[in-house]
Amino acid sequence: MKRSTLLRAACALSLLLALLPLCCGCSVSALSSLRAFAKPYEGEYACEYAAYGGQDLLRDYREIVLTLENGTFTLTAVPHRGKVRRARGRYEYDGEGETIAFRAEIFGKERRRDLPFRNGKIFLEQSFAGKKLVMRFAMK
């Protein structure tokens, strides 16, 4: 192959790589990882374990579901008796697959809670009134 042909091919490839971010509709620097772009964390999560002070909370509920979609979350608790309860807020995925930051307004103040996200599961461990609340959500 001639040197001028190799030079033209190298220039064409360089130009293509330089224009690629303009063609794909998003900046390459904005995509911290392919994982964040694919959004594997979005969807519905069923609560598979819930205990408060060592007592099983799931026995009182038909289901507890956490839904993550487009930066918002909805937590829905369906008891065996009584009204369905819902909590809503916003969330941010950290891009590395380690945590999801949840934000919600509680009693007029915005609260933030970073929860571990591993192997398609979200984990919560929090103390209330001296007792520990432990929950685990798994993608449906």
PDB file of C-alpha atoms in Angstrom:
ATOM      1  CA  MET A   1       0.000   0.000   0.000  1.00  0.00           C
ATOM      2  CA  LYS A   2       1.277   3.455  -0.857  1.00  0.00           C
ATOM      3  CA  ARG A   3       2.230   5.876   1.834  1.00  0.00           C
ATOM      4  CA  SER A   4      -0.239   8.488   0.544  1.00  0.00           C
ATOM      5  CA  THR A   5      -3.108   5.946   0.723  1.00  0.00           C
ATOM      6  CA  LEU A   6      -2.233   5.129   4.349  1.00  0.00           C
ATOM      7  CA  LEU A   7      -2.038   8.837   5.177  1.00  0.00           C
ATOM      8  CA  ARG A   8      -5.486   9.479   3.639  1.00  0.00           C
ATOM      9  CA  ALA A   9      -6.990   6.527   5.534  1.00  0.00           C
ATOM     10  CA  ALA A  10      -5.493   7.747   8.817  1.00  0.00           C
ATOM     11  CA  CYS A  11      -6.846  11.271   8.212  1.00  0.00           C
ATOM     12  CA  ALA A  12     -10.316   9.926   7.367  1.00  0.00           C
ATOM     13  CA  LEU A  13     -10.348   7.783  10.506  1.00  0.00           C
ATOM     14  CA  SER A  14      -9.237  10.733  12.662  1.00  0.00           C
ATOM     15  CA  LEU A  15     -11.967  12.920  11.165  1.00  0.00           C
ATOM     16  CA  LEU A  16     -14.588  10.215  11.768  1.00  0.00           C
ATOM     17  CA  LEU A  17     -13.534   9.835  15.413  1.00  0.00           C
ATOM     18  CA  ALA A  18     -13.611  13.618  15.891  1.00  0.00           C
ATOM     19  CA  LEU A  19     -17.154  13.874  14.461  1.00  0.00           C
ATOM     20  CA  LEU A  20     -18.581  10.833  16.270  1.00  0.00           C
ATOM     21  CA  PRO A  21     -19.686  12.749  19.413  1.00  0.00           C
ATOM     22  CA  LEU A  22     -21.616  15.191  17.217  1.00  0.00           C
ATOM     23  CA  CYS A  23     -23.451  12.396  15.409  1.00  0.00           C
ATOM     24  CA  CYS A  24     -24.552  10.323  18.371  1.00  0.00           C
ATOM     25  CA  GLY A  25     -26.510  13.135  20.034  1.00  0.00           C
ATOM     26  CA  CYS A  26     -24.678  13.042  23.328  1.00  0.00           C
ATOM     27  CA  SER A  27     -21.283  14.071  24.526  1.00  0.00           C
ATOM     28  CA  VAL A  28     -18.794  11.318  25.158  1.00  0.00           C
ATOM     29  CA  SER A  29     -17.637  13.086  28.320  1.00  0.00           C
ATOM     30  CA  ALA A  30     -21.220  12.996  29.684  1.00  0.00           C
ATOM     31  CA  LEU A  31     -21.240   9.214  29.528  1.00  0.00           C
ATOM     32  CA  SER A  32     -19.205   8.244  32.554  1.00  0.00           C
ATOM     33  CA  SER A  33     -19.747   4.619  31.661  1.00  0.00           C
ATOM     34  CA  LEU A  34     -21.780   2.405  29.389  1.00  0.00           C
ATOM     35  CA  ARG A  35     -23.478   1.049  32.517  1.00  0.00           C
ATOM     36  CA  ALA A  36     -24.860   4.508  33.403  1.00  0.00           C
ATOM     37  CA  PHE A  37     -26.029   5.046  29.832  1.00  0.00           C
ATOM     38  CA  ALA A  38     -27.849   1.688  29.689  1.00  0.00           C
ATOM     39  CA  LYS A  39     -29.637   2.385  33.030  1.00  0.00           C
ATOM     40  CA  PRO A  40     -29.694  -1.199  34.330  1.00  0.00           C
ATOM     41  CA  TYR A  41     -30.955   0.087  37.676  1.00  0.00           C
ATOM     42  CA  GLU A  42     -34.293   1.371  36.283  1.00  0.00           C
ATOM     43  CA  GLY A  43     -37.371  -0.779  36.793  1.00  0.00           C
ATOM     44  CA  GLU A  44     -39.419  -2.358  39.568  1.00  0.00           C
ATOM     45  CA  TYR A  45     -37.928  -3.845  42.715  1.00  0.00           C
ATOM     46  CA  ALA A  46     -39.859  -6.123  45.043  1.00  0.00           C
ATOM     47  CA  CYS A  47     -39.076  -6.015  48.729  1.00  0.00           C
ATOM     48  CA  GLU A  48     -37.786  -9.484  49.545  1.00  0.00           C
ATOM     49  CA  TYR A  49     -36.770  -8.783  53.145  1.00  0.00           C
ATOM     50  CA  ALA A  50     -38.025  -6.227  55.669  1.00  0.00           C
ATOM     51  CA  ALA A  51     -37.534  -6.245  59.426  1.00  0.00           C
ATOM     52  CA  TYR A  52     -37.901  -3.582  62.098  1.00  0.00           C
ATOM     53  CA  GLY A  53     -36.418  -4.337  65.498  1.00  0.00           C
ATOM     54  CA  GLY A  54     -36.114  -7.993  64.497  1.00  0.00           C
ATOM     55  CA  GLN A  55     -39.828  -8.279  63.610  1.00  0.00           C
ATOM     56  CA  ASP A  56     -40.827  -9.353  60.082  1.00  0.00           C
ATOM     57  CA  LEU A  57     -42.633  -6.464  58.354  1.00  0.00           C
ATOM     58  CA  LEU A  58     -43.569  -8.400  55.224  1.00  0.00           C
ATOM     59  CA  ARG A  59     -46.175 -10.484  57.038  1.00  0.00           C
ATOM     60  CA  ASP A  60     -48.411  -7.360  57.200  1.00  0.00           C
ATOM     61  CA  TYR A  61     -48.094  -6.497  53.484  1.00  0.00           C
ATOM     62  CA  ARG A  62     -49.144  -8.142  50.254  1.00  0.00           C
ATOM     63  CA  GLU A  63     -46.282  -6.363  48.547  1.00  0.00           C
ATOM     64  CA  ILE A  64     -43.843  -3.511  48.847  1.00  0.00           C
ATOM     65  CA  VAL A  65     -42.546  -2.267  45.498  1.00  0.00           C
ATOM     66  CA  LEU A  66     -39.908   0.331  44.679  1.00  0.00           C
ATOM     67  CA  THR A  67     -40.089   1.742  41.135  1.00  0.00           C
ATOM     68  CA  LEU A  68     -37.205   3.710  39.583  1.00  0.00           C
ATOM     69  CA  GLU A  69     -37.937   5.546  36.349  1.00  0.00           C
ATOM     70  CA  ASN A  70     -36.430   8.639  34.705  1.00  0.00           C
ATOM     71  CA  GLY A  71     -34.929  10.076  37.883  1.00  0.00           C
ATOM     72  CA  THR A  72     -38.023   9.586  40.053  1.00  0.00           C
ATOM     73  CA  PHE A  73     -38.904   6.844  42.503  1.00  0.00           C
ATOM     74  CA  THR A  74     -42.167   5.581  43.903  1.00  0.00           C
ATOM     75  CA  LEU A  75     -42.348   3.331  46.947  1.00  0.00           C
ATOM     76  CA  THR A  76     -45.712   1.532  47.144  1.00  0.00           C
ATOM     77  CA  ALA A  77     -46.741  -0.506  50.191  1.00  0.00           C
ATOM     78  CA  VAL A  78     -49.889  -2.640  49.832  1.00  0.00           C
ATOM     79  CA  PRO A  79     -51.052  -3.905  53.249  1.00  0.00           C
ATOM     80  CA  HIS A  80     -53.338  -6.904  53.720  1.00  0.00           C
ATOM     81  CA  ARG A  81     -55.799  -4.478  55.328  1.00  0.00           C
ATOM     82  CA  GLY A  82     -56.100  -0.726  55.016  1.00  0.00           C
ATOM     83  CA  LYS A  83     -55.067   1.807  52.406  1.00  0.00           C
ATOM     84  CA  VAL A  84     -52.223   1.561  49.942  1.00  0.00           C
ATOM     85  CA  ARG A  85     -49.396   3.932  50.886  1.00  0.00           C
ATOM     86  CA  ARG A  86     -47.065   5.685  48.466  1.00  0.00           C
ATOM     87  CA  ALA A  87     -43.954   7.804  48.846  1.00  0.00           C
ATOM     88  CA  ARG A  88     -42.338   9.642  45.961  1.00  0.00           C
ATOM     89  CA  GLY A  89     -39.128  11.495  45.322  1.00  0.00           C
ATOM     90  CA  ARG A  90     -36.083  11.734  43.098  1.00  0.00           C
ATOM     91  CA  TYR A  91     -33.029   9.565  42.752  1.00  0.00           C
ATOM     92  CA  GLU A  92     -29.578   9.759  41.180  1.00  0.00           C
ATOM     93  CA  TYR A  93     -27.431   6.829  40.131  1.00  0.00           C
ATOM     94  CA  ASP A  94     -23.752   7.380  40.895  1.00  0.00           C
ATOM     95  CA  GLY A  95     -22.552   6.008  37.536  1.00  0.00           C
ATOM     96  CA  GLU A  96     -20.190   3.507  39.088  1.00  0.00           C
ATOM     97  CA  GLY A  97     -22.815   1.032  40.230  1.00  0.00           C
ATOM     98  CA  GLU A  98     -22.122   1.435  43.936  1.00  0.00           C
ATOM     99  CA  THR A  99     -24.968   3.612  45.261  1.00  0.00           C
ATOM    100  CA  ILE A 100     -28.254   5.245  44.395  1.00  0.00           C
ATOM    101  CA  ALA A 101     -28.996   8.573  46.118  1.00  0.00           C
ATOM    102  CA  PHE A 102     -32.658   8.983  47.047  1.00  0.00           C
ATOM    103  CA  ARG A 103     -34.166  12.407  47.796  1.00  0.00           C
ATOM    104  CA  ALA A 104     -37.613  13.031  49.237  1.00  0.00           C
ATOM    105  CA  GLU A 105     -39.359  15.780  51.122  1.00  0.00           C
ATOM    106  CA  ILE A 106     -40.255  14.677  54.650  1.00  0.00           C
ATOM    107  CA  PHE A 107     -42.036  17.066  57.006  1.00  0.00           C
ATOM    108  CA  GLY A 108     -41.126  20.040  54.812  1.00  0.00           C
ATOM    109  CA  LYS A 109     -37.402  19.226  54.577  1.00  0.00           C
ATOM    110  CA  GLU A 110     -35.600  17.505  51.751  1.00  0.00           C
ATOM    111  CA  ARG A 111     -33.802  14.391  52.939  1.00  0.00           C
ATOM    112  CA  ARG A 112     -31.115  12.449  51.102  1.00  0.00           C
ATOM    113  CA  ARG A 113     -30.174   8.828  51.633  1.00  0.00           C
ATOM    114  CA  ASP A 114     -27.440   6.982  49.700  1.00  0.00           C
ATOM    115  CA  LEU A 115     -28.252   3.295  49.449  1.00  0.00           C
ATOM    116  CA  PRO A 116     -25.917   0.527  48.284  1.00  0.00           C
ATOM    117  CA  PHE A 117     -26.744  -1.030  44.910  1.00  0.00           C
ATOM    118  CA  ARG A 118     -25.133  -4.424  44.247  1.00  0.00           C
ATOM    119  CA  ASN A 119     -26.021  -7.296  41.934  1.00  0.00           C
ATOM    120  CA  GLY A 120     -29.400  -5.803  41.048  1.00  0.00           C
ATOM    121  CA  LYS A 121     -30.365  -5.278  44.709  1.00  0.00           C
ATOM    122  CA  ILE A 122     -30.893  -2.167  46.798  1.00  0.00           C
ATOM    123  CA  PHE A 123     -30.133  -2.323  50.525  1.00  0.00           C
ATOM    124  CA  LEU A 124     -31.467  -0.115  53.332  1.00  0.00           C
ATOM    125  CA  GLU A 125     -30.320  -0.127  56.937  1.00  0.00           C
ATOM    126  CA  GLN A 126     -31.570   2.684  59.165  1.00  0.00           C
ATOM    127  CA  SER A 127     -32.196   3.212  62.875  1.00  0.00           C
ATOM    128  CA  PHE A 128     -35.530   4.633  64.078  1.00  0.00           C
ATOM    129  CA  ALA A 129     -36.385   5.120  67.749  1.00  0.00           C
ATOM    130  CA  GLY A 130     -33.525   2.891  68.799  1.00  0.00           C
ATOM    131  CA  LYS A 131     -34.571   0.012  66.540  1.00  0.00           C
ATOM    132  CA  LYS A 132     -33.017  -1.015  63.259  1.00  0.00           C
ATOM    133  CA  LEU A 133     -34.986  -1.096  59.994  1.00  0.00           C
ATOM    134  CA  VAL A 134     -33.441  -3.424  57.415  1.00  0.00           C
ATOM    135  CA  MET A 135     -34.856  -3.821  53.892  1.00  0.00           C
ATOM    136  CA  ARG A 136     -33.669  -5.501  50.710  1.00  0.00           C
ATOM    137  CA  PHE A 137     -35.205  -4.889  47.288  1.00  0.00           C
ATOM    138  CA  ALA A 138     -34.524  -7.119  44.274  1.00  0.00           C
ATOM    139  CA  MET A 139     -35.326  -6.314  40.665  1.00  0.00           C
ATOM    140  CA  LYS A 140     -38.492  -8.064  39.492  1.00  0.00           C
TER     141      LYS A 140
END
